[in-house]
Amino acid sequence: MTAQQETRPHAAAKPVRWAADAVATMREGARVRLDYSAQSLWRVDRMIEEIRREGPPYAAVESVLRGFGAYAGEVIVRQCGAEWWASGGDHWVRTPDGRLWDPFDEARRAYGGNGSLRLLCRDATGSR
């Protein structure tokens, strides 16, 4: 086993938990089912847009956005065999082609009106 394989579970632990928490919160609170499919990211983008329109301060939605970013990252991991990477408390998704993707930043950008988790997934997985 290589050092990368040994550290992979550690790098994935937090984002996988954050994603699962987002799935549970959406199911129980908003009655929205998320199934880790690329299509489910349409619902996540719409939820972020609804939150943005309500206008809460960023600090009030930071953990929700973190959960949505983790969820999008986990969708990418499951869709194309990517893996979570972590360094200094930050987390990224590394696709098999070696590119790094930041779904957390994309969730923040979506909240600002300039990003889309659905499009990030499409770009990262090469889906059209």
Short mmCIF file of N, CA and C in Angstrom, two decimals:
data_model
loop_
_atom_site.label_atom_id
_atom_site.label_comp_id
_atom_site.label_asym_id
_atom_site.label_seq_id
_atom_site.Cartn_x
_atom_site.Cartn_y
_atom_site.Cartn_z
N MET A 1 0.85 -1.18 0.00
CA MET A 1 0.00 0.00 0.00
C MET A 1 0.89 1.24 0.00
N THR A 2 0.57 2.20 -0.87
CA THR A 2 1.38 3.41 -0.95
C THR A 2 0.95 4.41 0.11
N ALA A 3 1.77 5.43 0.31
CA ALA A 3 1.43 6.47 1.29
C ALA A 3 0.14 7.18 0.88
N GLN A 4 -0.07 7.38 -0.42
CA GLN A 4 -1.29 8.04 -0.87
C GLN A 4 -2.52 7.21 -0.52
N GLN A 5 -2.44 5.90 -0.72
CA GLN A 5 -3.57 5.05 -0.39
C GLN A 5 -3.83 5.04 1.11
N GLU A 6 -2.78 5.12 1.91
CA GLU A 6 -2.95 5.11 3.35
C GLU A 6 -3.58 6.41 3.84
N THR A 7 -3.30 7.54 3.20
CA THR A 7 -3.83 8.81 3.68
C THR A 7 -5.20 9.11 3.09
N ARG A 8 -5.60 8.44 2.06
CA ARG A 8 -6.87 8.72 1.40
C ARG A 8 -8.04 8.65 2.37
N PRO A 9 -8.20 7.62 3.17
CA PRO A 9 -9.35 7.60 4.09
C PRO A 9 -9.35 8.80 5.04
N HIS A 10 -8.18 9.21 5.50
CA HIS A 10 -8.11 10.37 6.38
C HIS A 10 -8.57 11.63 5.64
N ALA A 11 -8.13 11.81 4.41
CA ALA A 11 -8.50 12.99 3.63
C ALA A 11 -10.00 13.01 3.35
N ALA A 12 -10.60 11.85 3.21
CA ALA A 12 -12.01 11.77 2.86
C ALA A 12 -12.94 11.84 4.07
N ALA A 13 -12.43 11.59 5.25
CA ALA A 13 -13.30 11.43 6.43
C ALA A 13 -14.23 12.62 6.65
N LYS A 14 -13.69 13.81 6.73
CA LYS A 14 -14.54 14.98 6.99
C LYS A 14 -15.50 15.29 5.85
N PRO A 15 -15.02 15.38 4.60
CA PRO A 15 -15.96 15.70 3.52
C PRO A 15 -17.07 14.66 3.37
N VAL A 16 -16.77 13.40 3.55
CA VAL A 16 -17.79 12.36 3.43
C VAL A 16 -18.84 12.54 4.52
N ARG A 17 -18.40 12.87 5.72
CA ARG A 17 -19.34 13.12 6.83
C ARG A 17 -20.17 14.37 6.57
N TRP A 18 -19.53 15.45 6.08
CA TRP A 18 -20.26 16.69 5.77
C TRP A 18 -21.30 16.43 4.68
N ALA A 19 -20.93 15.64 3.68
CA ALA A 19 -21.88 15.32 2.60
C ALA A 19 -23.06 14.53 3.14
N ALA A 20 -22.80 13.54 3.97
CA ALA A 20 -23.88 12.73 4.56
C ALA A 20 -24.78 13.60 5.42
N ASP A 21 -24.20 14.53 6.17
CA ASP A 21 -25.00 15.45 6.97
C ASP A 21 -25.90 16.32 6.09
N ALA A 22 -25.37 16.78 4.95
CA ALA A 22 -26.17 17.60 4.02
C ALA A 22 -27.32 16.78 3.46
N VAL A 23 -27.06 15.52 3.11
CA VAL A 23 -28.12 14.65 2.58
C VAL A 23 -29.22 14.48 3.63
N ALA A 24 -28.83 14.21 4.88
CA ALA A 24 -29.81 14.01 5.95
C ALA A 24 -30.59 15.29 6.23
N THR A 25 -29.91 16.42 6.27
CA THR A 25 -30.57 17.70 6.54
C THR A 25 -31.56 18.03 5.44
N MET A 26 -31.18 17.82 4.20
CA MET A 26 -32.08 18.11 3.09
C MET A 26 -33.30 17.19 3.11
N ARG A 27 -33.08 15.92 3.45
CA ARG A 27 -34.17 14.96 3.49
C ARG A 27 -35.15 15.30 4.62
N GLU A 28 -34.60 15.59 5.79
CA GLU A 28 -35.44 15.81 6.96
C GLU A 28 -36.00 17.23 7.03
N GLY A 29 -35.20 18.21 6.66
CA GLY A 29 -35.63 19.60 6.79
C GLY A 29 -36.38 20.14 5.60
N ALA A 30 -35.86 19.88 4.40
CA ALA A 30 -36.46 20.46 3.20
C ALA A 30 -37.25 19.44 2.39
N ARG A 31 -37.25 18.18 2.82
CA ARG A 31 -37.94 17.11 2.10
C ARG A 31 -37.43 16.97 0.66
N VAL A 32 -36.12 17.14 0.51
CA VAL A 32 -35.47 16.99 -0.79
C VAL A 32 -34.53 15.80 -0.70
N ARG A 33 -34.69 14.88 -1.64
CA ARG A 33 -33.84 13.68 -1.64
C ARG A 33 -32.61 13.91 -2.53
N LEU A 34 -31.47 13.65 -1.97
CA LEU A 34 -30.21 13.72 -2.71
C LEU A 34 -29.65 12.31 -2.78
N ASP A 35 -29.33 11.86 -3.98
CA ASP A 35 -28.92 10.47 -4.19
C ASP A 35 -27.50 10.30 -4.73
N TYR A 36 -26.68 11.34 -4.62
CA TYR A 36 -25.29 11.33 -5.08
C TYR A 36 -25.18 11.19 -6.60
N SER A 37 -26.23 11.54 -7.31
CA SER A 37 -26.16 11.54 -8.78
C SER A 37 -25.80 12.95 -9.26
N ALA A 38 -25.25 13.02 -10.45
CA ALA A 38 -24.93 14.32 -11.03
C ALA A 38 -26.21 15.15 -11.20
N GLN A 39 -27.32 14.50 -11.53
CA GLN A 39 -28.58 15.21 -11.71
C GLN A 39 -29.06 15.86 -10.41
N SER A 40 -28.73 15.27 -9.27
CA SER A 40 -29.19 15.83 -8.00
C SER A 40 -28.56 17.19 -7.71
N LEU A 41 -27.47 17.50 -8.40
CA LEU A 41 -26.83 18.79 -8.18
C LEU A 41 -27.66 19.95 -8.72
N TRP A 42 -28.61 19.67 -9.62
CA TRP A 42 -29.58 20.70 -10.03
C TRP A 42 -30.34 21.17 -8.80
N ARG A 43 -30.77 20.22 -7.96
CA ARG A 43 -31.53 20.57 -6.75
C ARG A 43 -30.67 21.36 -5.78
N VAL A 44 -29.41 20.98 -5.66
CA VAL A 44 -28.51 21.69 -4.75
C VAL A 44 -28.30 23.12 -5.24
N ASP A 45 -28.06 23.29 -6.53
CA ASP A 45 -27.90 24.64 -7.07
C ASP A 45 -29.15 25.48 -6.81
N ARG A 46 -30.32 24.88 -6.98
CA ARG A 46 -31.57 25.62 -6.72
C ARG A 46 -31.70 25.99 -5.24
N MET A 47 -31.30 25.08 -4.36
CA MET A 47 -31.36 25.38 -2.92
C MET A 47 -30.42 26.54 -2.57
N ILE A 48 -29.22 26.53 -3.13
CA ILE A 48 -28.29 27.62 -2.88
C ILE A 48 -28.88 28.94 -3.39
N GLU A 49 -29.49 28.90 -4.56
CA GLU A 49 -30.11 30.11 -5.12
C GLU A 49 -31.23 30.61 -4.21
N GLU A 50 -32.05 29.71 -3.69
CA GLU A 50 -33.13 30.12 -2.78
C GLU A 50 -32.57 30.75 -1.51
N ILE A 51 -31.54 30.15 -0.97
CA ILE A 51 -30.91 30.71 0.24
C ILE A 51 -30.35 32.10 -0.07
N ARG A 52 -29.68 32.21 -1.22
CA ARG A 52 -29.08 33.49 -1.61
C ARG A 52 -30.14 34.58 -1.73
N ARG A 53 -31.27 34.24 -2.32
CA ARG A 53 -32.36 35.22 -2.48
C ARG A 53 -32.91 35.69 -1.14
N GLU A 54 -32.88 34.81 -0.14
CA GLU A 54 -33.35 35.21 1.19
C GLU A 54 -32.40 36.20 1.84
N GLY A 55 -31.13 36.20 1.41
CA GLY A 55 -30.17 37.20 1.85
C GLY A 55 -29.55 37.05 3.23
N PRO A 56 -29.42 35.84 3.76
CA PRO A 56 -28.78 35.73 5.07
C PRO A 56 -27.29 36.06 4.96
N PRO A 57 -26.68 36.51 6.05
CA PRO A 57 -25.24 36.76 6.01
C PRO A 57 -24.48 35.44 5.79
N TYR A 58 -23.33 35.56 5.16
CA TYR A 58 -22.52 34.38 4.84
C TYR A 58 -22.28 33.52 6.08
N ALA A 59 -21.97 34.14 7.21
CA ALA A 59 -21.67 33.38 8.43
C ALA A 59 -22.83 32.47 8.82
N ALA A 60 -24.06 32.87 8.50
CA ALA A 60 -25.23 32.08 8.88
C ALA A 60 -25.40 30.84 7.99
N VAL A 61 -24.80 30.85 6.81
CA VAL A 61 -24.98 29.74 5.88
C VAL A 61 -23.67 29.00 5.57
N GLU A 62 -22.61 29.39 6.21
CA GLU A 62 -21.30 28.81 5.92
C GLU A 62 -21.28 27.30 6.04
N SER A 63 -21.85 26.74 7.11
CA SER A 63 -21.81 25.29 7.28
C SER A 63 -22.72 24.57 6.28
N VAL A 64 -23.82 25.20 5.88
CA VAL A 64 -24.69 24.63 4.86
C VAL A 64 -23.94 24.57 3.53
N LEU A 65 -23.26 25.64 3.19
CA LEU A 65 -22.49 25.67 1.95
C LEU A 65 -21.36 24.66 1.98
N ARG A 66 -20.74 24.49 3.14
CA ARG A 66 -19.69 23.48 3.27
C ARG A 66 -20.27 22.09 2.99
N GLY A 67 -21.46 21.82 3.53
CA GLY A 67 -22.11 20.53 3.29
C GLY A 67 -22.45 20.33 1.82
N PHE A 68 -22.96 21.38 1.17
CA PHE A 68 -23.27 21.29 -0.26
C PHE A 68 -22.01 21.08 -1.08
N GLY A 69 -20.93 21.77 -0.72
CA GLY A 69 -19.66 21.57 -1.42
C GLY A 69 -19.14 20.16 -1.25
N ALA A 70 -19.23 19.64 -0.03
CA ALA A 70 -18.79 18.26 0.22
C ALA A 70 -19.65 17.27 -0.56
N TYR A 71 -20.94 17.54 -0.60
CA TYR A 71 -21.84 16.66 -1.36
C TYR A 71 -21.45 16.65 -2.84
N ALA A 72 -21.22 17.82 -3.42
CA ALA A 72 -20.82 17.90 -4.82
C ALA A 72 -19.49 17.17 -5.05
N GLY A 73 -18.55 17.35 -4.13
CA GLY A 73 -17.28 16.64 -4.25
C GLY A 73 -17.46 15.14 -4.20
N GLU A 74 -18.33 14.67 -3.34
CA GLU A 74 -18.57 13.24 -3.23
C GLU A 74 -19.27 12.71 -4.49
N VAL A 75 -20.13 13.52 -5.09
CA VAL A 75 -20.74 13.13 -6.37
C VAL A 75 -19.64 12.93 -7.41
N ILE A 76 -18.69 13.86 -7.48
CA ILE A 76 -17.59 13.74 -8.44
C ILE A 76 -16.77 12.49 -8.15
N VAL A 77 -16.46 12.25 -6.88
CA VAL A 77 -15.69 11.06 -6.49
C VAL A 77 -16.39 9.80 -6.99
N ARG A 78 -17.69 9.73 -6.76
CA ARG A 78 -18.44 8.52 -7.13
C ARG A 78 -18.65 8.40 -8.64
N GLN A 79 -18.75 9.52 -9.34
CA GLN A 79 -19.02 9.49 -10.78
C GLN A 79 -17.81 9.06 -11.60
N CYS A 80 -16.61 9.47 -11.17
CA CYS A 80 -15.46 9.23 -12.06
C CYS A 80 -14.24 8.60 -11.37
N GLY A 81 -14.43 8.11 -10.16
CA GLY A 81 -13.30 7.47 -9.49
C GLY A 81 -12.27 8.45 -8.97
N ALA A 82 -12.71 9.67 -8.69
CA ALA A 82 -11.81 10.68 -8.12
C ALA A 82 -11.55 10.35 -6.66
N GLU A 83 -10.73 11.15 -6.01
CA GLU A 83 -10.47 10.93 -4.59
C GLU A 83 -10.30 12.26 -3.88
N TRP A 84 -10.58 12.24 -2.59
CA TRP A 84 -10.42 13.44 -1.77
C TRP A 84 -8.96 13.62 -1.40
N TRP A 85 -8.51 14.86 -1.41
CA TRP A 85 -7.18 15.23 -0.98
C TRP A 85 -7.32 16.33 0.06
N ALA A 86 -6.42 16.35 1.03
CA ALA A 86 -6.47 17.36 2.07
C ALA A 86 -5.07 17.87 2.37
N SER A 87 -5.02 19.16 2.72
CA SER A 87 -3.76 19.78 3.11
C SER A 87 -4.08 21.03 3.91
N GLY A 88 -3.51 21.14 5.08
CA GLY A 88 -3.67 22.34 5.89
C GLY A 88 -5.12 22.66 6.23
N GLY A 89 -5.96 21.67 6.34
CA GLY A 89 -7.35 21.90 6.67
C GLY A 89 -8.25 22.13 5.47
N ASP A 90 -7.67 22.26 4.28
CA ASP A 90 -8.45 22.43 3.05
C ASP A 90 -8.63 21.08 2.38
N HIS A 91 -9.72 20.94 1.66
CA HIS A 91 -10.02 19.68 0.97
C HIS A 91 -10.31 19.95 -0.50
N TRP A 92 -9.85 19.05 -1.35
CA TRP A 92 -10.07 19.12 -2.79
C TRP A 92 -10.43 17.74 -3.29
N VAL A 93 -10.93 17.70 -4.49
CA VAL A 93 -11.16 16.44 -5.18
C VAL A 93 -10.15 16.36 -6.31
N ARG A 94 -9.47 15.22 -6.40
CA ARG A 94 -8.51 14.99 -7.48
C ARG A 94 -9.09 13.95 -8.42
N THR A 95 -9.30 14.37 -9.66
CA THR A 95 -9.86 13.46 -10.66
C THR A 95 -8.74 12.60 -11.24
N PRO A 96 -9.11 11.47 -11.86
CA PRO A 96 -8.08 10.55 -12.38
C PRO A 96 -7.10 11.19 -13.35
N ASP A 97 -7.48 12.30 -13.98
CA ASP A 97 -6.55 12.98 -14.90
C ASP A 97 -5.55 13.87 -14.17
N GLY A 98 -5.62 13.89 -12.83
CA GLY A 98 -4.66 14.63 -12.02
C GLY A 98 -5.08 16.04 -11.66
N ARG A 99 -6.22 16.52 -12.19
CA ARG A 99 -6.66 17.88 -11.87
C ARG A 99 -7.30 17.92 -10.49
N LEU A 100 -7.10 19.08 -9.82
CA LEU A 100 -7.71 19.31 -8.51
C LEU A 100 -8.91 20.24 -8.66
N TRP A 101 -9.98 19.93 -7.94
CA TRP A 101 -11.22 20.69 -7.99
C TRP A 101 -11.59 21.09 -6.57
N ASP A 102 -12.13 22.28 -6.41
CA ASP A 102 -12.50 22.79 -5.09
C ASP A 102 -14.02 22.99 -5.02
N PRO A 103 -14.76 21.96 -4.64
CA PRO A 103 -16.22 22.10 -4.59
C PRO A 103 -16.68 23.05 -3.48
N PHE A 104 -15.88 23.25 -2.46
CA PHE A 104 -16.25 24.17 -1.38
C PHE A 104 -16.22 25.61 -1.89
N ASP A 105 -15.18 25.95 -2.64
CA ASP A 105 -15.11 27.28 -3.23
C ASP A 105 -16.25 27.49 -4.23
N GLU A 106 -16.57 26.45 -4.98
CA GLU A 106 -17.66 26.57 -5.96
C GLU A 106 -19.00 26.79 -5.26
N ALA A 107 -19.21 26.16 -4.11
CA ALA A 107 -20.45 26.39 -3.34
C ALA A 107 -20.50 27.85 -2.87
N ARG A 108 -19.36 28.38 -2.42
CA ARG A 108 -19.32 29.79 -2.01
C ARG A 108 -19.58 30.71 -3.20
N ARG A 109 -19.00 30.36 -4.35
CA ARG A 109 -19.22 31.15 -5.56
C ARG A 109 -20.69 31.09 -5.98
N ALA A 110 -21.31 29.93 -5.85
CA ALA A 110 -22.73 29.80 -6.19
C ALA A 110 -23.57 30.68 -5.27
N TYR A 111 -23.21 30.73 -4.02
CA TYR A 111 -23.94 31.59 -3.08
C TYR A 111 -23.79 33.06 -3.47
N GLY A 112 -22.65 33.40 -4.04
CA GLY A 112 -22.42 34.76 -4.51
C GLY A 112 -23.05 35.03 -5.87
N GLY A 113 -23.64 34.01 -6.49
CA GLY A 113 -24.30 34.17 -7.78
C GLY A 113 -23.42 33.91 -8.98
N ASN A 114 -22.21 33.36 -8.74
CA ASN A 114 -21.25 33.18 -9.83
C ASN A 114 -20.70 31.76 -9.95
N GLY A 115 -21.44 30.78 -9.48
CA GLY A 115 -20.93 29.41 -9.55
C GLY A 115 -22.06 28.42 -9.68
N SER A 116 -21.72 27.17 -9.95
CA SER A 116 -22.69 26.10 -10.10
C SER A 116 -22.03 24.77 -9.77
N LEU A 117 -22.56 24.08 -8.79
CA LEU A 117 -22.02 22.77 -8.45
C LEU A 117 -22.31 21.76 -9.56
N ARG A 118 -23.43 21.90 -10.22
CA ARG A 118 -23.77 21.03 -11.35
C ARG A 118 -22.74 21.17 -12.46
N LEU A 119 -22.40 22.41 -12.79
CA LEU A 119 -21.42 22.64 -13.86
C LEU A 119 -20.02 22.21 -13.44
N LEU A 120 -19.69 22.38 -12.17
CA LEU A 120 -18.39 21.90 -11.68
C LEU A 120 -18.29 20.39 -11.88
N CYS A 121 -19.34 19.68 -11.51
CA CYS A 121 -19.35 18.23 -11.68
C CYS A 121 -19.24 17.85 -13.15
N ARG A 122 -19.98 18.54 -14.00
CA ARG A 122 -19.91 18.26 -15.43
C ARG A 122 -18.48 18.43 -15.95
N ASP A 123 -17.85 19.53 -15.55
CA ASP A 123 -16.48 19.80 -16.01
C ASP A 123 -15.49 18.78 -15.44
N ALA A 124 -15.65 18.43 -14.18
CA ALA A 124 -14.70 17.52 -13.52
C ALA A 124 -14.82 16.10 -14.05
N THR A 125 -16.04 15.69 -14.36
CA THR A 125 -16.23 14.30 -14.81
C THR A 125 -16.20 14.14 -16.31
N GLY A 126 -16.19 15.27 -17.02
CA GLY A 126 -16.18 15.21 -18.48
C GLY A 126 -17.53 14.89 -19.07
N SER A 127 -18.60 14.97 -18.25
CA SER A 127 -19.96 14.71 -18.74
C SER A 127 -20.47 15.92 -19.50
N ARG A 128 -21.33 15.68 -20.43
CA ARG A 128 -21.94 16.79 -21.20
C ARG A 128 -23.42 16.74 -21.09
#
